[in-house]
PDB file of C-alpha atoms and ligand atoms in Angstrom:
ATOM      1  CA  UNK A   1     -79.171-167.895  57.104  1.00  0.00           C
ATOM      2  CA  UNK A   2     -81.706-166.869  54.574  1.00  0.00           C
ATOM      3  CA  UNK A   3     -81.399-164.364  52.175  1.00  0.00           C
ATOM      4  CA  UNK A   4     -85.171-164.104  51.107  1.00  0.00           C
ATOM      5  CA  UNK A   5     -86.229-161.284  53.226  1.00  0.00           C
ATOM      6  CA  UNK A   6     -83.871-157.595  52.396  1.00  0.00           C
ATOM      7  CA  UNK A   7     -84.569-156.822  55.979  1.00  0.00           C
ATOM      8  CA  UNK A   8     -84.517-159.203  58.993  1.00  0.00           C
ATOM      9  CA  UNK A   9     -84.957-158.086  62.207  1.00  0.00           C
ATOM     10  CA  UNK A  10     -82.609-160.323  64.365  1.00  0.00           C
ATOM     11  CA  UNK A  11     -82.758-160.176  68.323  1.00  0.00           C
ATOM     12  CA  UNK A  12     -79.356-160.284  69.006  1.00  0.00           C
ATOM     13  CA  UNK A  13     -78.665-157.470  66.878  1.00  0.00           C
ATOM     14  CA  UNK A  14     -77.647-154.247  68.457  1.00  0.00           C
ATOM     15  CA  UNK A  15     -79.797-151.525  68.771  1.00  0.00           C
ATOM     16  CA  UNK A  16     -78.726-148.467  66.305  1.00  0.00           C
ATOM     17  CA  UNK A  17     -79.916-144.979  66.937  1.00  0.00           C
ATOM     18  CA  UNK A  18     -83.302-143.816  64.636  1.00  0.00           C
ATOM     19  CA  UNK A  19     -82.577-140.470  63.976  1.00  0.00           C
ATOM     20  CA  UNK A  20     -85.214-139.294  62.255  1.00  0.00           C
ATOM     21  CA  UNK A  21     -87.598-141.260  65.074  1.00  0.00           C
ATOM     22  CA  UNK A  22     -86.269-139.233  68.060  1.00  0.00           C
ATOM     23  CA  UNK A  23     -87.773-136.186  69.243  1.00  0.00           C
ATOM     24  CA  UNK A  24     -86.311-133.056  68.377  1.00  0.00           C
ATOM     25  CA  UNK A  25     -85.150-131.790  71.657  1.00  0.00           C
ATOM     26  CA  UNK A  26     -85.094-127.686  71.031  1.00  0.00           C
ATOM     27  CA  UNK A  27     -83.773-126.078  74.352  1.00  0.00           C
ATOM     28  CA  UNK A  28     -85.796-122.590  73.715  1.00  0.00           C
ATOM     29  CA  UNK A  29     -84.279-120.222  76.968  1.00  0.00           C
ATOM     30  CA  UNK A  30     -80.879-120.674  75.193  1.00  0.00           C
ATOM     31  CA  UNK A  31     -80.231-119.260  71.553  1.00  0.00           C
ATOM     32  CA  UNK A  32     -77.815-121.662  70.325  1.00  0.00           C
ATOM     33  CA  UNK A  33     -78.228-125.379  69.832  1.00  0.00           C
ATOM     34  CA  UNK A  34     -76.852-127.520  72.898  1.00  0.00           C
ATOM     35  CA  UNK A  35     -75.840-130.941  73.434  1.00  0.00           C
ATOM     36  CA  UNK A  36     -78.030-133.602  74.613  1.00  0.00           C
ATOM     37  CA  UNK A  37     -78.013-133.899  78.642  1.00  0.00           C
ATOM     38  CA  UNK A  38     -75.226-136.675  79.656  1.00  0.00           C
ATOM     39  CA  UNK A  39     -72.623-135.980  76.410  1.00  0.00           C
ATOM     40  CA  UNK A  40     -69.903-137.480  76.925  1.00  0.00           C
ATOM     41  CA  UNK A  41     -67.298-134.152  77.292  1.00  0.00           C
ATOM     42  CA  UNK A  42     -64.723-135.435  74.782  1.00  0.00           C
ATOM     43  CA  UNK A  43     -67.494-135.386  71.964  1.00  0.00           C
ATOM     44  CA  UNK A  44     -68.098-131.960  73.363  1.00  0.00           C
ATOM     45  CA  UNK A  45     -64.363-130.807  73.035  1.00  0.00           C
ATOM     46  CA  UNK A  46     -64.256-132.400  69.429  1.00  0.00           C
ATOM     47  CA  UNK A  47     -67.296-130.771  68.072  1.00  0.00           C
ATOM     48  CA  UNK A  48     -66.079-127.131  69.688  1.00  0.00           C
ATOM     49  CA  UNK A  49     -62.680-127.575  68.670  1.00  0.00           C
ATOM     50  CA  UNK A  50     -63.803-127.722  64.903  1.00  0.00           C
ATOM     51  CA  UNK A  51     -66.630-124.903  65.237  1.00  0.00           C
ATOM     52  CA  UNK A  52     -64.271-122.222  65.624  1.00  0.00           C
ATOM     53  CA  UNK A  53     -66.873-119.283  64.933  1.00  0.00           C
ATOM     54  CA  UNK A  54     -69.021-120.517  67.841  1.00  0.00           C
ATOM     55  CA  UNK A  55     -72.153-120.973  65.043  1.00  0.00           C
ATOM     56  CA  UNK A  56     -72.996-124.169  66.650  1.00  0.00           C
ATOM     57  CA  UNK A  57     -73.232-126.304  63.516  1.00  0.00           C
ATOM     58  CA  UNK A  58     -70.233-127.250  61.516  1.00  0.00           C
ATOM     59  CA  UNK A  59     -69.780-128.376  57.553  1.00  0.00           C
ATOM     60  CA  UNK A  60     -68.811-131.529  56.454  1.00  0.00           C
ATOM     61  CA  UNK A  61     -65.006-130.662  55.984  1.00  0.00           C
ATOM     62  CA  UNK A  62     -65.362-129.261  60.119  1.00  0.00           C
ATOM     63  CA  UNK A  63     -66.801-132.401  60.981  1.00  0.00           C
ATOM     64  CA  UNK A  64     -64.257-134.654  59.141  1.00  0.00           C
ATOM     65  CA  UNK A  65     -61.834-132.874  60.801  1.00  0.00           C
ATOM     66  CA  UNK A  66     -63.345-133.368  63.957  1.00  0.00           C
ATOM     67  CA  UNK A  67     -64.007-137.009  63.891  1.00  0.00           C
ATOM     68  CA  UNK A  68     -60.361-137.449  62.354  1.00  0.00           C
ATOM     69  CA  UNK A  69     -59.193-136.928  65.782  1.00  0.00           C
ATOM     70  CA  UNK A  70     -61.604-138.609  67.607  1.00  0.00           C
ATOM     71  CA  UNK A  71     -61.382-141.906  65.252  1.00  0.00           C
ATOM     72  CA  UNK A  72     -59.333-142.698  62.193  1.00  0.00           C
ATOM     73  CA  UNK A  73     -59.339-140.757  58.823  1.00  0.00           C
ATOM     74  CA  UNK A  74     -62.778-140.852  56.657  1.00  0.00           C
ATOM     75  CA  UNK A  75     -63.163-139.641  53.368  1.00  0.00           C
ATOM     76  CA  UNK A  76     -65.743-136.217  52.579  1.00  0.00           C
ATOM     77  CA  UNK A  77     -67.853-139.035  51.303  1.00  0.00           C
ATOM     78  CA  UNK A  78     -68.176-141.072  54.162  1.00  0.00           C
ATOM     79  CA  UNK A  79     -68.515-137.821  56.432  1.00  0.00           C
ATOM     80  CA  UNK A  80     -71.349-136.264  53.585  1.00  0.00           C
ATOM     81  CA  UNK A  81     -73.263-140.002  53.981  1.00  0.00           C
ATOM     82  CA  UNK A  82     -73.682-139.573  57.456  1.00  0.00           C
ATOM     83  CA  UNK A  83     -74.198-136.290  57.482  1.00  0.00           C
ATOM     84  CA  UNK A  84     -77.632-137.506  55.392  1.00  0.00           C
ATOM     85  CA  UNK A  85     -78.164-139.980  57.543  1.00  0.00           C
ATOM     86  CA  UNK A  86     -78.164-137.775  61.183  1.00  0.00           C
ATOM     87  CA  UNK A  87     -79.777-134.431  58.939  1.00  0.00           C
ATOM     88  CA  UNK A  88     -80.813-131.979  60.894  1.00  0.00           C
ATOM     89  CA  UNK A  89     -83.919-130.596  58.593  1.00  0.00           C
ATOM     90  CA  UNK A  90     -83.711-127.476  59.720  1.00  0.00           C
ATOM     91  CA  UNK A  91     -79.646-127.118  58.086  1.00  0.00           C
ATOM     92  CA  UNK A  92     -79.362-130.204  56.079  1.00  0.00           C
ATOM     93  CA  UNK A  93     -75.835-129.391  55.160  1.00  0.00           C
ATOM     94  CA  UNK A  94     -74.277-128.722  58.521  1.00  0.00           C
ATOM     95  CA  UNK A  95     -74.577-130.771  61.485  1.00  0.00           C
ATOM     96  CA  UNK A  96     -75.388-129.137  65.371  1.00  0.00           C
ATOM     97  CA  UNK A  97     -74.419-130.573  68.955  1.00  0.00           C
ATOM     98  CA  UNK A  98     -77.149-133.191  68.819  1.00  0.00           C
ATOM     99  CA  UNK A  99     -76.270-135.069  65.470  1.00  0.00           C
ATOM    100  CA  UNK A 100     -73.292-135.363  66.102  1.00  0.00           C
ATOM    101  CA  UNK A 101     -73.531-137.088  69.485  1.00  0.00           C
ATOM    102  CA  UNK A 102     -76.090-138.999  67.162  1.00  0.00           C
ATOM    103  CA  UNK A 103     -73.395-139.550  64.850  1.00  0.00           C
ATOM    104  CA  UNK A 104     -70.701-139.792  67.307  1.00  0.00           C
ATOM    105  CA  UNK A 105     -72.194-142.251  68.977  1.00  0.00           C
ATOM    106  CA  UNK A 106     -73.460-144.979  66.118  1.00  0.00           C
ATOM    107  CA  UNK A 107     -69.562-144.144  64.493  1.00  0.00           C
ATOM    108  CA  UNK A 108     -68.426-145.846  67.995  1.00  0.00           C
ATOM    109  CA  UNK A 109     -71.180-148.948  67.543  1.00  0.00           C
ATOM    110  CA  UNK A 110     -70.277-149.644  63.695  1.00  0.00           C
ATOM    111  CA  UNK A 111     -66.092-150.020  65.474  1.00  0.00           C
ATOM    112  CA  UNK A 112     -67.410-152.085  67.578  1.00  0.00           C
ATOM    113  CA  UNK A 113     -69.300-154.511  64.982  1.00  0.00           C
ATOM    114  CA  UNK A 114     -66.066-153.713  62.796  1.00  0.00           C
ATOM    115  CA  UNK A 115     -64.052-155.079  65.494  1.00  0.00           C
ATOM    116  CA  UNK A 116     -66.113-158.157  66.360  1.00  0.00           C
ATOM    117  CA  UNK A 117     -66.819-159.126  62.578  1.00  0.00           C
ATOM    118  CA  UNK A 118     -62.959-159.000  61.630  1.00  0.00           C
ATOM    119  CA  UNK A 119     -62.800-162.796  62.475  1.00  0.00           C
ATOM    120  CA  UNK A 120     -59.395-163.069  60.597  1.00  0.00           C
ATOM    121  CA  UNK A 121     -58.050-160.094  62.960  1.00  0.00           C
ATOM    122  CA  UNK A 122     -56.455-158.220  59.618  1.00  0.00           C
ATOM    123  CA  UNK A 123     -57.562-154.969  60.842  1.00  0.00           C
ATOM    124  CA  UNK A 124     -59.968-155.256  57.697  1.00  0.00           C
ATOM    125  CA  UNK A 125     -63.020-156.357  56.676  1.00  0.00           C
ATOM    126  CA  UNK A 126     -63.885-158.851  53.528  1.00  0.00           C
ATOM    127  CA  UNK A 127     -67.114-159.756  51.892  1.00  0.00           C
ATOM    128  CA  UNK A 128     -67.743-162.358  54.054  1.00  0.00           C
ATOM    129  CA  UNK A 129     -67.088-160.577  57.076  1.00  0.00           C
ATOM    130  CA  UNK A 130     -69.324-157.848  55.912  1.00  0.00           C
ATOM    131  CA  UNK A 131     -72.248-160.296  54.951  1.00  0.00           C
ATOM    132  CA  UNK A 132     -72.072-161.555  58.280  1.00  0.00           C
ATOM    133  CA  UNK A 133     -71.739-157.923  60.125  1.00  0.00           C
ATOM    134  CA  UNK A 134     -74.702-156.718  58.154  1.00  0.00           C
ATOM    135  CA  UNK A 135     -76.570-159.827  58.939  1.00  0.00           C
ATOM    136  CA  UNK A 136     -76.246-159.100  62.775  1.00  0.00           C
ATOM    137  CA  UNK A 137     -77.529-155.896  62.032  1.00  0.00           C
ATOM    138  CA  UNK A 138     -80.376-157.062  60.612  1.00  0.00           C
ATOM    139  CA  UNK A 139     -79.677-156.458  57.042  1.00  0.00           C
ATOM    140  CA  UNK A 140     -79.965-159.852  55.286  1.00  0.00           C
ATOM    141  CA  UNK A 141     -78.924-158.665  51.590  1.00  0.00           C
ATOM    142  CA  UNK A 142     -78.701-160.519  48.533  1.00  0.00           C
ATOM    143  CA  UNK A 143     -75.027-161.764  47.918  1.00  0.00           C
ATOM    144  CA  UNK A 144     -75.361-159.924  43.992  1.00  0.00           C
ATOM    145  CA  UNK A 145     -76.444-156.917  46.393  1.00  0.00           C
ATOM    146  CA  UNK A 146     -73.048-157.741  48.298  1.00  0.00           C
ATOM    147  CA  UNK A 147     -70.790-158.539  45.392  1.00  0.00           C
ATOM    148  CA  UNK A 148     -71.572-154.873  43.698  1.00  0.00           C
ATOM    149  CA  UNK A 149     -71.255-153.220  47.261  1.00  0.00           C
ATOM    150  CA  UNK A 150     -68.146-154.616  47.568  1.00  0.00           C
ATOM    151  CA  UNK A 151     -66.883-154.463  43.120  1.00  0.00           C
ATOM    152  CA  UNK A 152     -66.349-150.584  44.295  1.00  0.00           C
ATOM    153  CA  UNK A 153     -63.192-151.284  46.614  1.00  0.00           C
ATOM    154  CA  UNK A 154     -61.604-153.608  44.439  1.00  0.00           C
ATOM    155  CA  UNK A 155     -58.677-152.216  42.917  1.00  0.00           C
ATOM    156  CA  UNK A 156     -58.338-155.072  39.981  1.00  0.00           C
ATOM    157  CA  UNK A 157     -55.052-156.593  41.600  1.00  0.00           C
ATOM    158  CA  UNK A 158     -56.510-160.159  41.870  1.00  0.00           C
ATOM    159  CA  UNK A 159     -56.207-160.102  45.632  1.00  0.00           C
ATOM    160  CA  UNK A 160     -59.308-160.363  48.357  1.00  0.00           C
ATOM    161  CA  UNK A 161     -60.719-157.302  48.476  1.00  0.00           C
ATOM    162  CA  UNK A 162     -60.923-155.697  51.750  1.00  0.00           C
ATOM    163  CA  UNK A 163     -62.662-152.491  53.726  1.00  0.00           C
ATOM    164  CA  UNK A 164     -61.010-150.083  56.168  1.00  0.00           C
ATOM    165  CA  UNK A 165     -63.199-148.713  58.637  1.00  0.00           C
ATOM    166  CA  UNK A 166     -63.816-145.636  56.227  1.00  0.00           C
ATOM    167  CA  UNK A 167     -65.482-147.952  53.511  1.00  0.00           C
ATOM    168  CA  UNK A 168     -67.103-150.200  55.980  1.00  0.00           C
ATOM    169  CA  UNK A 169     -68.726-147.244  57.365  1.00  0.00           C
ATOM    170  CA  UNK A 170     -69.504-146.083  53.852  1.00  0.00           C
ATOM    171  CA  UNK A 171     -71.349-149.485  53.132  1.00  0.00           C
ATOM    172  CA  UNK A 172     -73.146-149.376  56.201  1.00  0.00           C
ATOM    173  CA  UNK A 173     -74.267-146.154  55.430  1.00  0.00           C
ATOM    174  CA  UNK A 174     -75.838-146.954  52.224  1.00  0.00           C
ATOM    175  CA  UNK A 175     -76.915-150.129  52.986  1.00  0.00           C
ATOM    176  CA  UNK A 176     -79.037-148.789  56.056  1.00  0.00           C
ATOM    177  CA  UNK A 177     -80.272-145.486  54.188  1.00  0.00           C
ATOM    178  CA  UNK A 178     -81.104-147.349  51.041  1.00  0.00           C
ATOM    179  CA  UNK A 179     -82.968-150.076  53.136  1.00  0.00           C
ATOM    180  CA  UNK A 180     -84.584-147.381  55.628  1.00  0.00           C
ATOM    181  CA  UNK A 181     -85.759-145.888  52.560  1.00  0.00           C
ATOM    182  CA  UNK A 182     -87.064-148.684  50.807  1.00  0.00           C
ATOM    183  CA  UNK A 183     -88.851-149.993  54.257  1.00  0.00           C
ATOM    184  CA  UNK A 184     -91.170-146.747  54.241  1.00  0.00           C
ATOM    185  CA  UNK A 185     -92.230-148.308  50.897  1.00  0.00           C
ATOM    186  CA  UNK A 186     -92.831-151.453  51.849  1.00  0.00           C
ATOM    187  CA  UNK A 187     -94.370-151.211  55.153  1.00  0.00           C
ATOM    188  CA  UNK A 188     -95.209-155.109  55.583  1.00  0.00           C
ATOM    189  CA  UNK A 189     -91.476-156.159  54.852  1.00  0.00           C
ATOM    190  CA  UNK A 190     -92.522-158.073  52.099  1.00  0.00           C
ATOM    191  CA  UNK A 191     -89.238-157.306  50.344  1.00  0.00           C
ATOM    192  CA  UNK A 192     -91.371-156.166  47.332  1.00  0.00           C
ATOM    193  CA  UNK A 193     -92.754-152.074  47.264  1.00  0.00           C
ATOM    194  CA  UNK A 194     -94.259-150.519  44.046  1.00  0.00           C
ATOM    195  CA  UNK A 195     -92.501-147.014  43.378  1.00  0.00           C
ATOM    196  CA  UNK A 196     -93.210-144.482  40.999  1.00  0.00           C
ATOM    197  CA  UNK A 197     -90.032-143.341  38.830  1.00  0.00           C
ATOM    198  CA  UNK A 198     -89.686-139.932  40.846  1.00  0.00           C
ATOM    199  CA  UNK A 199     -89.885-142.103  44.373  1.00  0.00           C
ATOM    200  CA  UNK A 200     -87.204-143.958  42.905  1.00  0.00           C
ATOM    201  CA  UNK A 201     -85.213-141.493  41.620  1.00  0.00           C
ATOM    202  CA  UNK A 202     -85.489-139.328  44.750  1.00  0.00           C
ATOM    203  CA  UNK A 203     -84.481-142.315  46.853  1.00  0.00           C
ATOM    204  CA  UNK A 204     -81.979-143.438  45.230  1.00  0.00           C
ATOM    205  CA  UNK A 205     -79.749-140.423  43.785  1.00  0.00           C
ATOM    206  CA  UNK A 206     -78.876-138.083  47.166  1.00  0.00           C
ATOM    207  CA  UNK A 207     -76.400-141.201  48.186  1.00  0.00           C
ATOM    208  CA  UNK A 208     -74.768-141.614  44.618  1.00  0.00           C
ATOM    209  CA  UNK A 209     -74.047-137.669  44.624  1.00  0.00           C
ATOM    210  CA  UNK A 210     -72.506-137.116  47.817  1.00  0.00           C
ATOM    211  CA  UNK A 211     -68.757-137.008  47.598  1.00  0.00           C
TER     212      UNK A 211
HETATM  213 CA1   CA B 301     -60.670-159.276  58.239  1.00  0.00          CA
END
């Protein structure tokens, strides 16, 4: 395993949706936003139990409630993280029918690498376990990278720390935004881009703010 390159494209890794790659599917003979053909109904019933004025985009406190029944509690950061990860850039602060069968969807792949990374089966996942699920990913970072990813769940008891789901989705979530962003920089995945302080800033702060 090498840790040289930031990104490393693996081909056993599982394929994870590109949102901002797909085409924007806009269904003009109906006024409101629909689901992508073939949505699984249950995703359907979640998102309409949640948008109870029939807008057809919920906020973030809608959709945590809505994925809350669907999978286990997430924090508003978590749910704000990957609500600016599937934006919709016409309402970047509510999410419609097709992000979140977007989101939906890559929530269900990250329990399934949650699952099969958990070698220790303690319902949790450690550093190592994250190293490795982010390596299968295709995200080979740096273990300082990993040690200050992982500093924020340690609650100074002395003992292993260790992610729920919620925080493993939260790490995955700025690990692949931070990395998606820094690939447009460095289109050759050298591992090295030259950014201007404003790039930077820009890049960087919309994932420390979200709460
Ligand atoms: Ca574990």
């Amino acid at each position: 395993m090498s840790y040289s390159g930031y990104y490393n494209p693996s081909p056993s890794a599982p394929p994870l949706p590109e949102p901002q790659s797909q085409p924007n599917h806009t269904y003009s003979y109906q006024s409101m936003p629909s689901f992508p053909p073939g949505t699984h109904p249950e995703v359907i019933r979640s998102f309409q139990m949640v948008d109870l004025d029939r807008s057809g985009f919920i906020d973030a406190k809608e959709l945590q409630q809505a994925l809350n029944t669907g999978y286990q509690k997430f924090s508003l950061r978590t749910i704000r993280l990957l609500m600016l990860q599937f934006m919709n850039p016409n309402h970047p602060f509510r999410t419609g029918p097709k992000e979140f069968a977007e989101l939906w969807s890559c929530l269900g792949q990250w329990h399934a690498i949650f699952e099969r990374f958990d070698s220790d089966r303690s319902g949790k996942i450690d550093a190592t376990e994250l190293r490795d699920a982010l390596y299968s990913l295709g995200f080979a970072i740096p273990p300082s990278v990993l040690q200050l990813l992982i500093s924020k769940y340690d609650d100074q008891s002395g003992r292993r720390v260790e992610l729920s789901f919620d925080s493993f989705v939260e790490c995955g979530m700025i690990v692949m935004g931070l990395t998606e962003k820094f690939k447009e920089k460095d289109t050759g995945y050298t591992g090295s881009a030259t950014l201007s302080y404003e790039t930077f800033m820009t890049m960087v702060i919309p994932f420390l703010v979200v709460e």
